């Protein structure tokens, strides 16, 4: 599994997805190594390469050239463009208004490299650009492993290239996130577990719940390149808003257990991994109406418009007043666990000729 260089220094949902998938594949006697994209790889040791994050194509181009191995991709295809073009502040926000979604991602990649914040693995990316690089990768991939049908269709709509795919859902650790009915929920405790950055939209969430009857607990570290956004959130927050730094998953359990509502009002979500975990722990869910969330949560979540603090507040209040419906919880334990995801990953691998029979 070849992953971004910052997978462990800037942790996100993909960190959990990669680690859980690898650990569970090992349980099924499949040997897996997780390797950062800038590390040396002895490709001949492997039957298959599994990439993550197609939005970072420079990380992928280098290795498909060098390895000449069959490869699959978990795209984790997030569309940052609405936030970047219309709501990002500062000079970057002004520049991004004049660029396409792919142009924005290209500029971000080149900027990280020039500023020494990341490695540019493939120099050809510099002249090919984001769009052409992704299309080349899609054409050469053996199989795509999106987290939903919705994610695949968005990829097709953007790049107009059909490729074989198998949906591999995101999941929860069912041994860890197991609700105890003995613990009484706090009806006024609202939880948001996510890295603190513009795309996750904590600023508008704080605007929505500032000086209300609710206690909002925000758990997550500031994104490294969005310290100003984090400071803005802290400066805006009233006394009923609490901030807690990133916690390992086992330490999140008690917060999920206590909160009545988990809210993720992002500008975009492929899944909303923390929302799956919270729902498994008995929370009612408020989640963005942008992205692929409806394929996971259907009618069993309350949706909000990330643009509107008023709409976010109304959604939170509605969710807080609803009795807990365990149908979503049961759905998660049936379909959205890492064990289920791993079984489906193995079935996808088996579709690749000359790998496993």
mmCIF file of C-alpha atoms in Angstrom:
data_model
loop_
_atom_site.group_PDB
_atom_site.id
_atom_site.type_symbol
_atom_site.label_atom_id
_atom_site.label_comp_id
_atom_site.label_asym_id
_atom_site.label_seq_id
_atom_site.Cartn_x
_atom_site.Cartn_y
_atom_site.Cartn_z
ATOM 1 C CA UNK A 1 0.000 0.000 0.000
ATOM 2 C CA UNK A 2 1.604 3.251 -1.145
ATOM 3 C CA UNK A 3 0.360 6.288 0.767
ATOM 4 C CA UNK A 4 0.994 10.037 1.064
ATOM 5 C CA UNK A 5 4.145 11.104 2.889
ATOM 6 C CA UNK A 6 2.088 12.895 5.556
ATOM 7 C CA UNK A 7 -0.231 9.967 6.384
ATOM 8 C CA UNK A 8 1.016 9.783 9.974
ATOM 9 C CA UNK A 9 2.084 13.374 10.589
ATOM 10 C CA UNK A 10 -1.198 14.884 9.315
ATOM 11 C CA UNK A 11 -3.716 12.243 10.284
ATOM 12 C CA UNK A 12 -7.079 11.999 8.554
ATOM 13 C CA UNK A 13 -9.760 9.510 7.633
ATOM 14 C CA UNK A 14 -7.409 7.925 5.107
ATOM 15 C CA UNK A 15 -4.975 7.135 7.942
ATOM 16 C CA UNK A 16 -7.643 5.022 9.601
ATOM 17 C CA UNK A 17 -8.757 3.472 6.302
ATOM 18 C CA UNK A 18 -5.223 2.417 5.357
ATOM 19 C CA UNK A 19 -4.291 1.066 8.792
ATOM 20 C CA UNK A 20 -7.524 -0.841 9.288
ATOM 21 C CA UNK A 21 -7.513 -2.317 5.785
ATOM 22 C CA UNK A 22 -3.906 -3.471 6.126
ATOM 23 C CA UNK A 23 -4.432 -4.943 9.604
ATOM 24 C CA UNK A 24 -7.527 -6.850 8.569
ATOM 25 C CA UNK A 25 -5.965 -8.148 5.340
ATOM 26 C CA UNK A 26 -3.192 -9.587 7.506
ATOM 27 C CA UNK A 27 -5.835 -11.444 9.526
ATOM 28 C CA UNK A 28 -6.863 -13.108 6.257
ATOM 29 C CA UNK A 29 -3.236 -14.172 5.632
ATOM 30 C CA UNK A 30 -2.506 -11.545 2.977
ATOM 31 C CA UNK A 31 0.914 -9.986 3.482
ATOM 32 C CA UNK A 32 0.741 -6.180 3.378
ATOM 33 C CA UNK A 33 3.281 -3.399 3.777
ATOM 34 C CA UNK A 34 2.329 0.266 4.168
ATOM 35 C CA UNK A 35 4.972 2.419 2.478
ATOM 36 C CA UNK A 36 5.170 6.207 2.235
ATOM 37 C CA UNK A 37 5.409 7.400 -1.358
ATOM 38 C CA UNK A 38 8.900 8.867 -0.850
ATOM 39 C CA UNK A 39 10.360 5.664 0.592
ATOM 40 C CA UNK A 40 12.405 3.185 -1.440
ATOM 41 C CA UNK A 41 10.366 0.213 -2.622
ATOM 42 C CA UNK A 42 11.554 -3.186 -3.844
ATOM 43 C CA UNK A 43 8.667 -3.681 -6.245
ATOM 44 C CA UNK A 44 9.631 -7.238 -7.179
ATOM 45 C CA UNK A 45 8.580 -8.405 -3.697
ATOM 46 C CA UNK A 46 4.924 -7.614 -4.395
ATOM 47 C CA UNK A 47 2.093 -9.021 -6.518
ATOM 48 C CA UNK A 48 -0.051 -5.915 -6.386
ATOM 49 C CA UNK A 49 0.185 -2.221 -5.519
ATOM 50 C CA UNK A 50 -2.702 -0.473 -3.772
ATOM 51 C CA UNK A 51 -2.673 3.338 -3.965
ATOM 52 C CA UNK A 52 -4.782 5.816 -1.995
ATOM 53 C CA UNK A 53 -5.828 9.425 -2.796
ATOM 54 C CA UNK A 54 -6.121 9.940 -6.544
ATOM 55 C CA UNK A 55 -6.200 13.693 -5.890
ATOM 56 C CA UNK A 56 -2.425 13.381 -5.317
ATOM 57 C CA UNK A 57 -1.487 11.921 -8.744
ATOM 58 C CA UNK A 58 2.166 13.001 -8.565
ATOM 59 C CA UNK A 59 2.566 10.407 -5.782
ATOM 60 C CA UNK A 60 1.203 7.694 -8.057
ATOM 61 C CA UNK A 61 2.726 8.382 -11.493
ATOM 62 C CA UNK A 62 6.280 7.738 -10.328
ATOM 63 C CA UNK A 63 5.505 4.307 -8.909
ATOM 64 C CA UNK A 64 3.432 2.996 -11.796
ATOM 65 C CA UNK A 65 6.333 3.904 -14.108
ATOM 66 C CA UNK A 66 8.954 2.251 -11.893
ATOM 67 C CA UNK A 67 7.071 -0.848 -10.802
ATOM 68 C CA UNK A 68 5.299 -2.098 -13.931
ATOM 69 C CA UNK A 69 2.969 -3.935 -11.522
ATOM 70 C CA UNK A 70 -0.831 -4.181 -11.629
ATOM 71 C CA UNK A 71 -2.368 -1.613 -9.319
ATOM 72 C CA UNK A 72 -5.656 -0.612 -7.741
ATOM 73 C CA UNK A 73 -6.652 2.763 -6.320
ATOM 74 C CA UNK A 74 -8.866 3.798 -3.440
ATOM 75 C CA UNK A 75 -9.602 7.271 -4.881
ATOM 76 C CA UNK A 76 -10.894 9.035 -1.735
ATOM 77 C CA UNK A 77 -11.963 11.659 -4.271
ATOM 78 C CA UNK A 78 -12.811 14.801 -2.302
ATOM 79 C CA UNK A 79 -13.991 17.907 -4.136
ATOM 80 C CA UNK A 80 -12.537 20.947 -2.343
ATOM 81 C CA UNK A 81 -13.523 23.395 -5.065
ATOM 82 C CA UNK A 82 -16.651 24.958 -3.549
ATOM 83 C CA UNK A 83 -14.809 25.919 -0.389
ATOM 84 C CA UNK A 84 -11.605 26.887 -2.196
ATOM 85 C CA UNK A 85 -13.288 29.046 -4.842
ATOM 86 C CA UNK A 86 -15.875 30.836 -2.746
ATOM 87 C CA UNK A 87 -15.051 30.695 0.952
ATOM 88 C CA UNK A 88 -11.282 30.370 1.389
ATOM 89 C CA UNK A 89 -9.745 33.560 2.766
ATOM 90 C CA UNK A 90 -6.523 35.389 1.945
ATOM 91 C CA UNK A 91 -4.434 35.504 -1.224
ATOM 92 C CA UNK A 92 -5.058 31.819 -1.949
ATOM 93 C CA UNK A 93 -8.809 32.430 -1.901
ATOM 94 C CA UNK A 94 -8.456 35.277 -4.413
ATOM 95 C CA UNK A 95 -6.313 33.176 -6.775
ATOM 96 C CA UNK A 96 -8.502 30.068 -6.505
ATOM 97 C CA UNK A 97 -11.567 31.995 -7.683
ATOM 98 C CA UNK A 98 -10.051 32.088 -11.159
ATOM 99 C CA UNK A 99 -9.006 28.419 -11.362
ATOM 100 C CA UNK A 100 -10.765 25.144 -12.104
ATOM 101 C CA UNK A 101 -10.925 22.426 -9.448
ATOM 102 C CA UNK A 102 -7.988 20.637 -11.080
ATOM 103 C CA UNK A 103 -6.085 23.905 -11.435
ATOM 104 C CA UNK A 104 -6.477 24.531 -7.714
ATOM 105 C CA UNK A 105 -5.148 21.082 -6.792
ATOM 106 C CA UNK A 106 -2.206 21.527 -9.178
ATOM 107 C CA UNK A 107 -1.291 24.840 -7.549
ATOM 108 C CA UNK A 108 -1.558 23.305 -4.071
ATOM 109 C CA UNK A 109 0.722 20.405 -5.042
ATOM 110 C CA UNK A 110 3.356 22.633 -6.616
ATOM 111 C CA UNK A 111 3.219 25.065 -3.691
ATOM 112 C CA UNK A 112 3.769 22.292 -1.134
ATOM 113 C CA UNK A 113 6.811 21.157 -3.132
ATOM 114 C CA UNK A 114 8.283 24.648 -3.631
ATOM 115 C CA UNK A 115 7.830 25.475 0.064
ATOM 116 C CA UNK A 116 9.445 22.183 1.111
ATOM 117 C CA UNK A 117 6.297 20.858 2.797
ATOM 118 C CA UNK A 118 6.001 17.753 0.620
ATOM 119 C CA UNK A 119 7.882 15.685 -1.942
ATOM 120 C CA UNK A 120 7.136 15.923 -5.674
ATOM 121 C CA UNK A 121 7.656 12.292 -6.646
ATOM 122 C CA UNK A 122 6.976 12.713 -10.353
ATOM 123 C CA UNK A 123 8.570 15.664 -12.148
ATOM 124 C CA UNK A 124 6.426 14.934 -15.213
ATOM 125 C CA UNK A 125 3.436 16.048 -13.126
ATOM 126 C CA UNK A 126 4.818 19.599 -13.373
ATOM 127 C CA UNK A 127 4.064 19.802 -17.092
ATOM 128 C CA UNK A 128 1.219 17.297 -17.332
ATOM 129 C CA UNK A 129 -0.866 18.954 -14.654
ATOM 130 C CA UNK A 130 -3.577 17.533 -12.403
ATOM 131 C CA UNK A 131 -6.223 16.582 -14.946
ATOM 132 C CA UNK A 132 -4.012 14.817 -17.500
ATOM 133 C CA UNK A 133 -2.166 12.991 -14.719
ATOM 134 C CA UNK A 134 -5.372 11.649 -13.181
ATOM 135 C CA UNK A 135 -6.747 10.557 -16.554
ATOM 136 C CA UNK A 136 -3.515 8.665 -17.274
ATOM 137 C CA UNK A 137 -3.755 6.903 -13.913
ATOM 138 C CA UNK A 138 -7.411 5.998 -14.470
ATOM 139 C CA UNK A 139 -6.532 4.471 -17.841
ATOM 140 C CA UNK A 140 -3.707 2.377 -16.437
ATOM 141 C CA UNK A 141 -5.392 1.227 -13.225
ATOM 142 C CA UNK A 142 -6.482 -2.395 -13.053
ATOM 143 C CA UNK A 143 -9.397 -1.571 -10.780
ATOM 144 C CA UNK A 144 -10.837 1.382 -8.840
ATOM 145 C CA UNK A 145 -11.991 0.883 -5.251
ATOM 146 C CA UNK A 146 -14.209 3.889 -4.416
ATOM 147 C CA UNK A 147 -16.039 4.132 -1.099
ATOM 148 C CA UNK A 148 -19.404 4.444 -2.873
ATOM 149 C CA UNK A 149 -21.094 4.315 -6.262
ATOM 150 C CA UNK A 150 -21.597 8.065 -5.884
ATOM 151 C CA UNK A 151 -17.842 8.606 -5.638
ATOM 152 C CA UNK A 152 -17.221 6.602 -8.817
ATOM 153 C CA UNK A 153 -19.880 8.540 -10.726
ATOM 154 C CA UNK A 154 -18.329 11.842 -9.639
ATOM 155 C CA UNK A 155 -14.962 10.654 -10.939
ATOM 156 C CA UNK A 156 -16.547 9.735 -14.252
ATOM 157 C CA UNK A 157 -18.376 13.062 -14.521
ATOM 158 C CA UNK A 158 -15.116 14.969 -13.920
ATOM 159 C CA UNK A 159 -12.749 12.939 -16.141
ATOM 160 C CA UNK A 160 -15.083 11.146 -18.589
ATOM 161 C CA UNK A 161 -13.214 7.869 -18.406
ATOM 162 C CA UNK A 162 -14.975 4.612 -17.546
ATOM 163 C CA UNK A 163 -12.970 2.101 -15.565
ATOM 164 C CA UNK A 164 -13.834 -1.149 -13.800
ATOM 165 C CA UNK A 165 -14.595 -0.595 -10.139
ATOM 166 C CA UNK A 166 -15.708 -2.290 -6.932
ATOM 167 C CA UNK A 167 -17.221 -0.343 -4.060
ATOM 168 C CA UNK A 168 -15.311 -0.814 -0.799
ATOM 169 C CA UNK A 169 -17.222 0.969 1.969
ATOM 170 C CA UNK A 170 -15.625 2.787 4.836
ATOM 171 C CA UNK A 171 -16.205 1.176 8.188
ATOM 172 C CA UNK A 172 -15.877 1.155 11.943
ATOM 173 C CA UNK A 173 -13.925 -0.962 14.374
ATOM 174 C CA UNK A 174 -16.810 -2.992 15.742
ATOM 175 C CA UNK A 175 -14.763 -4.240 18.670
ATOM 176 C CA UNK A 176 -14.063 -0.685 19.794
ATOM 177 C CA UNK A 177 -17.171 1.338 18.948
ATOM 178 C CA UNK A 178 -19.862 -0.567 20.759
ATOM 179 C CA UNK A 179 -22.636 1.392 22.493
ATOM 180 C CA UNK A 180 -23.381 0.735 26.142
ATOM 181 C CA UNK A 181 -27.038 1.483 27.027
ATOM 182 C CA UNK A 182 -26.004 1.820 30.677
ATOM 183 C CA UNK A 183 -24.350 5.209 30.056
ATOM 184 C CA UNK A 184 -26.837 8.089 30.019
ATOM 185 C CA UNK A 185 -26.532 10.496 27.086
ATOM 186 C CA UNK A 186 -26.172 14.226 27.707
ATOM 187 C CA UNK A 187 -29.038 15.720 25.644
ATOM 188 C CA UNK A 188 -27.180 19.043 25.295
ATOM 189 C CA UNK A 189 -23.763 17.675 24.304
ATOM 190 C CA UNK A 190 -22.950 18.089 20.604
ATOM 191 C CA UNK A 191 -19.788 16.512 19.246
ATOM 192 C CA UNK A 192 -17.694 17.211 16.155
ATOM 193 C CA UNK A 193 -14.702 14.941 15.486
ATOM 194 C CA UNK A 194 -12.597 16.125 12.546
ATOM 195 C CA UNK A 195 -9.331 17.840 11.705
ATOM 196 C CA UNK A 196 -9.877 21.586 12.112
ATOM 197 C CA UNK A 197 -9.717 23.091 8.623
ATOM 198 C CA UNK A 198 -11.846 25.048 6.227
ATOM 199 C CA UNK A 199 -13.285 22.057 4.357
ATOM 200 C CA UNK A 200 -14.678 20.669 7.638
ATOM 201 C CA UNK A 201 -16.407 23.998 8.315
ATOM 202 C CA UNK A 202 -16.060 24.218 12.090
ATOM 203 C CA UNK A 203 -16.230 28.021 11.823
ATOM 204 C CA UNK A 204 -19.848 27.986 10.645
ATOM 205 C CA UNK A 205 -20.665 25.273 13.174
ATOM 206 C CA UNK A 206 -19.385 27.530 15.952
ATOM 207 C CA UNK A 207 -21.411 30.421 14.532
ATOM 208 C CA UNK A 208 -24.459 28.151 14.621
ATOM 209 C CA UNK A 209 -24.062 27.008 18.246
ATOM 210 C CA UNK A 210 -22.352 29.972 19.920
ATOM 211 C CA UNK A 211 -24.124 31.101 23.113
ATOM 212 C CA UNK A 212 -26.845 28.452 22.791
ATOM 213 C CA UNK A 213 -28.018 25.909 25.347
ATOM 214 C CA UNK A 214 -25.763 23.284 23.770
ATOM 215 C CA UNK A 215 -22.189 22.399 24.702
ATOM 216 C CA UNK A 216 -20.216 21.873 21.504
ATOM 217 C CA UNK A 217 -17.108 19.689 21.862
ATOM 218 C CA UNK A 218 -14.723 19.926 18.878
ATOM 219 C CA UNK A 219 -12.060 17.208 18.811
ATOM 220 C CA UNK A 220 -9.208 17.488 16.330
ATOM 221 C CA UNK A 221 -5.894 19.134 15.553
ATOM 222 C CA UNK A 222 -5.500 22.148 13.311
ATOM 223 C CA UNK A 223 -4.470 21.329 9.759
ATOM 224 C CA UNK A 224 -0.783 22.343 9.396
ATOM 225 C CA UNK A 225 -1.452 24.895 6.650
ATOM 226 C CA UNK A 226 -4.594 26.346 8.256
ATOM 227 C CA UNK A 227 -3.390 27.730 11.572
ATOM 228 C CA UNK A 228 -5.139 31.011 10.824
ATOM 229 C CA UNK A 229 -8.449 29.190 10.350
ATOM 230 C CA UNK A 230 -7.935 27.423 13.678
ATOM 231 C CA UNK A 231 -7.202 30.725 15.448
ATOM 232 C CA UNK A 232 -10.312 32.245 13.895
ATOM 233 C CA UNK A 233 -12.386 29.388 15.284
ATOM 234 C CA UNK A 234 -10.898 29.802 18.756
ATOM 235 C CA UNK A 235 -11.416 33.566 18.708
ATOM 236 C CA UNK A 236 -15.034 33.209 17.603
ATOM 237 C CA UNK A 237 -15.958 30.532 20.139
ATOM 238 C CA UNK A 238 -18.101 31.462 23.125
ATOM 239 C CA UNK A 239 -17.901 29.791 26.539
ATOM 240 C CA UNK A 240 -20.119 26.870 25.492
ATOM 241 C CA UNK A 241 -17.572 25.704 22.888
ATOM 242 C CA UNK A 242 -14.779 23.295 23.958
ATOM 243 C CA UNK A 243 -11.689 22.343 21.957
ATOM 244 C CA UNK A 244 -9.800 19.082 22.472
ATOM 245 C CA UNK A 245 -6.695 18.098 20.490
ATOM 246 C CA UNK A 246 -6.656 14.992 18.298
ATOM 247 C CA UNK A 247 -7.375 11.819 20.249
ATOM 248 C CA UNK A 248 -6.620 8.198 19.350
ATOM 249 C CA UNK A 249 -9.746 6.251 18.470
ATOM 250 C CA UNK A 250 -9.889 4.361 21.752
ATOM 251 C CA UNK A 251 -10.071 7.689 23.612
ATOM 252 C CA UNK A 252 -12.945 8.891 21.444
ATOM 253 C CA UNK A 253 -15.257 6.166 22.726
ATOM 254 C CA UNK A 254 -16.264 7.960 25.922
ATOM 255 C CA UNK A 255 -17.113 11.162 24.009
ATOM 256 C CA UNK A 256 -19.208 9.343 21.415
ATOM 257 C CA UNK A 257 -20.888 7.465 24.266
ATOM 258 C CA UNK A 258 -21.867 10.656 26.084
ATOM 259 C CA UNK A 259 -22.892 12.953 23.207
ATOM 260 C CA UNK A 260 -26.448 13.002 21.907
ATOM 261 C CA UNK A 261 -25.567 14.386 18.460
ATOM 262 C CA UNK A 262 -22.524 14.257 16.215
ATOM 263 C CA UNK A 263 -22.325 16.963 13.560
ATOM 264 C CA UNK A 264 -20.080 17.189 10.495
ATOM 265 C CA UNK A 265 -21.167 20.234 8.449
ATOM 266 C CA UNK A 266 -18.330 19.916 5.904
ATOM 267 C CA UNK A 267 -18.214 21.512 2.497
ATOM 268 C CA UNK A 268 -17.699 17.983 1.206
ATOM 269 C CA UNK A 269 -17.574 14.410 2.541
ATOM 270 C CA UNK A 270 -17.024 11.117 0.752
ATOM 271 C CA UNK A 271 -18.335 9.300 3.821
ATOM 272 C CA UNK A 272 -17.863 11.069 7.108
ATOM 273 C CA UNK A 273 -15.972 8.355 8.980
ATOM 274 C CA UNK A 274 -16.458 9.942 12.402
ATOM 275 C CA UNK A 275 -20.200 10.072 11.695
ATOM 276 C CA UNK A 276 -20.237 6.295 11.170
ATOM 277 C CA UNK A 277 -18.395 5.810 14.451
ATOM 278 C CA UNK A 278 -20.714 8.194 16.311
ATOM 279 C CA UNK A 279 -23.860 6.559 14.915
ATOM 280 C CA UNK A 280 -22.556 3.167 16.040
ATOM 281 C CA UNK A 281 -22.190 4.692 19.515
ATOM 282 C CA UNK A 282 -25.800 5.847 19.702
ATOM 283 C CA UNK A 283 -25.495 9.442 18.478
ATOM 284 C CA UNK A 284 -28.008 11.036 16.177
ATOM 285 C CA UNK A 285 -26.216 12.335 13.116
ATOM 286 C CA UNK A 286 -26.116 15.752 11.445
ATOM 287 C CA UNK A 287 -24.071 15.707 8.270
ATOM 288 C CA UNK A 288 -23.454 17.815 5.186
ATOM 289 C CA UNK A 289 -25.680 17.484 2.150
ATOM 290 C CA UNK A 290 -22.559 17.739 -0.093
ATOM 291 C CA UNK A 291 -20.732 14.688 -1.421
ATOM 292 C CA UNK A 292 -21.567 11.005 -1.071
ATOM 293 C CA UNK A 293 -23.149 11.030 2.382
ATOM 294 C CA UNK A 294 -26.685 10.105 1.327
ATOM 295 C CA UNK A 295 -25.506 6.764 -0.059
ATOM 296 C CA UNK A 296 -24.352 5.872 3.465
ATOM 297 C CA UNK A 297 -26.898 7.532 5.714
ATOM 298 C CA UNK A 298 -30.045 7.662 3.571
ATOM 299 C CA UNK A 299 -33.005 9.016 5.503
ATOM 300 C CA UNK A 300 -31.476 8.082 8.853
ATOM 301 C CA UNK A 301 -29.452 11.267 9.309
ATOM 302 C CA UNK A 302 -30.323 14.962 9.434
ATOM 303 C CA UNK A 303 -28.688 16.919 6.619
ATOM 304 C CA UNK A 304 -27.475 20.507 6.750
ATOM 305 C CA UNK A 305 -26.349 23.193 4.327
ATOM 306 C CA UNK A 306 -22.730 24.069 5.238
ATOM 307 C CA UNK A 307 -23.200 27.614 3.938
ATOM 308 C CA UNK A 308 -25.854 28.506 6.511
ATOM 309 C CA UNK A 309 -25.210 28.640 10.294
ATOM 310 C CA UNK A 310 -28.966 29.031 10.730
ATOM 311 C CA UNK A 311 -29.613 25.821 8.814
ATOM 312 C CA UNK A 312 -26.894 24.005 10.775
ATOM 313 C CA UNK A 313 -28.531 25.094 14.049
ATOM 314 C CA UNK A 314 -31.970 23.942 12.900
ATOM 315 C CA UNK A 315 -30.500 20.557 11.882
ATOM 316 C CA UNK A 316 -28.734 20.151 15.239
ATOM 317 C CA UNK A 317 -31.873 21.065 17.173
ATOM 318 C CA UNK A 318 -33.936 18.621 15.124
ATOM 319 C CA UNK A 319 -31.439 15.809 15.687
ATOM 320 C CA UNK A 320 -31.197 16.573 19.411
ATOM 321 C CA UNK A 321 -34.966 16.320 19.802
ATOM 322 C CA UNK A 322 -35.329 13.063 17.863
ATOM 323 C CA UNK A 323 -35.420 9.801 19.799
ATOM 324 C CA UNK A 324 -32.507 7.546 18.923
ATOM 325 C CA UNK A 325 -33.364 5.230 16.034
ATOM 326 C CA UNK A 326 -31.187 2.140 16.092
ATOM 327 C CA UNK A 327 -31.845 1.254 12.442
ATOM 328 C CA UNK A 328 -28.758 3.202 11.301
ATOM 329 C CA UNK A 329 -26.717 1.615 14.070
ATOM 330 C CA UNK A 330 -27.775 -1.872 12.927
ATOM 331 C CA UNK A 331 -27.045 -0.989 9.300
ATOM 332 C CA UNK A 332 -23.513 0.087 10.236
ATOM 333 C CA UNK A 333 -22.748 -3.112 12.148
ATOM 334 C CA UNK A 334 -24.106 -5.164 9.249
ATOM 335 C CA UNK A 335 -22.544 -3.383 6.275
ATOM 336 C CA UNK A 336 -20.006 -0.777 7.420
ATOM 337 C CA UNK A 337 -17.342 -2.507 9.510
ATOM 338 C CA UNK A 338 -13.667 -2.841 8.616
ATOM 339 C CA UNK A 339 -14.069 -6.601 8.497
ATOM 340 C CA UNK A 340 -16.813 -6.256 5.868
ATOM 341 C CA UNK A 341 -14.673 -3.770 3.959
ATOM 342 C CA UNK A 342 -11.747 -6.180 4.028
ATOM 343 C CA UNK A 343 -13.797 -9.103 2.727
ATOM 344 C CA UNK A 344 -14.942 -6.923 -0.176
ATOM 345 C CA UNK A 345 -11.360 -5.755 -0.773
ATOM 346 C CA UNK A 346 -10.194 -9.367 -1.056
ATOM 347 C CA UNK A 347 -13.009 -10.119 -3.507
ATOM 348 C CA UNK A 348 -11.896 -7.117 -5.561
ATOM 349 C CA UNK A 349 -8.282 -8.302 -5.541
ATOM 350 C CA UNK A 350 -9.465 -11.707 -6.794
ATOM 351 C CA UNK A 351 -10.877 -10.030 -9.895
ATOM 352 C CA UNK A 352 -7.319 -9.279 -10.988
ATOM 353 C CA UNK A 353 -6.008 -12.060 -13.238
ATOM 354 C CA UNK A 354 -2.875 -13.959 -12.218
ATOM 355 C CA UNK A 355 -2.860 -12.557 -8.677
ATOM 356 C CA UNK A 356 -5.056 -14.876 -6.609
ATOM 357 C CA UNK A 357 -7.276 -17.695 -7.801
#
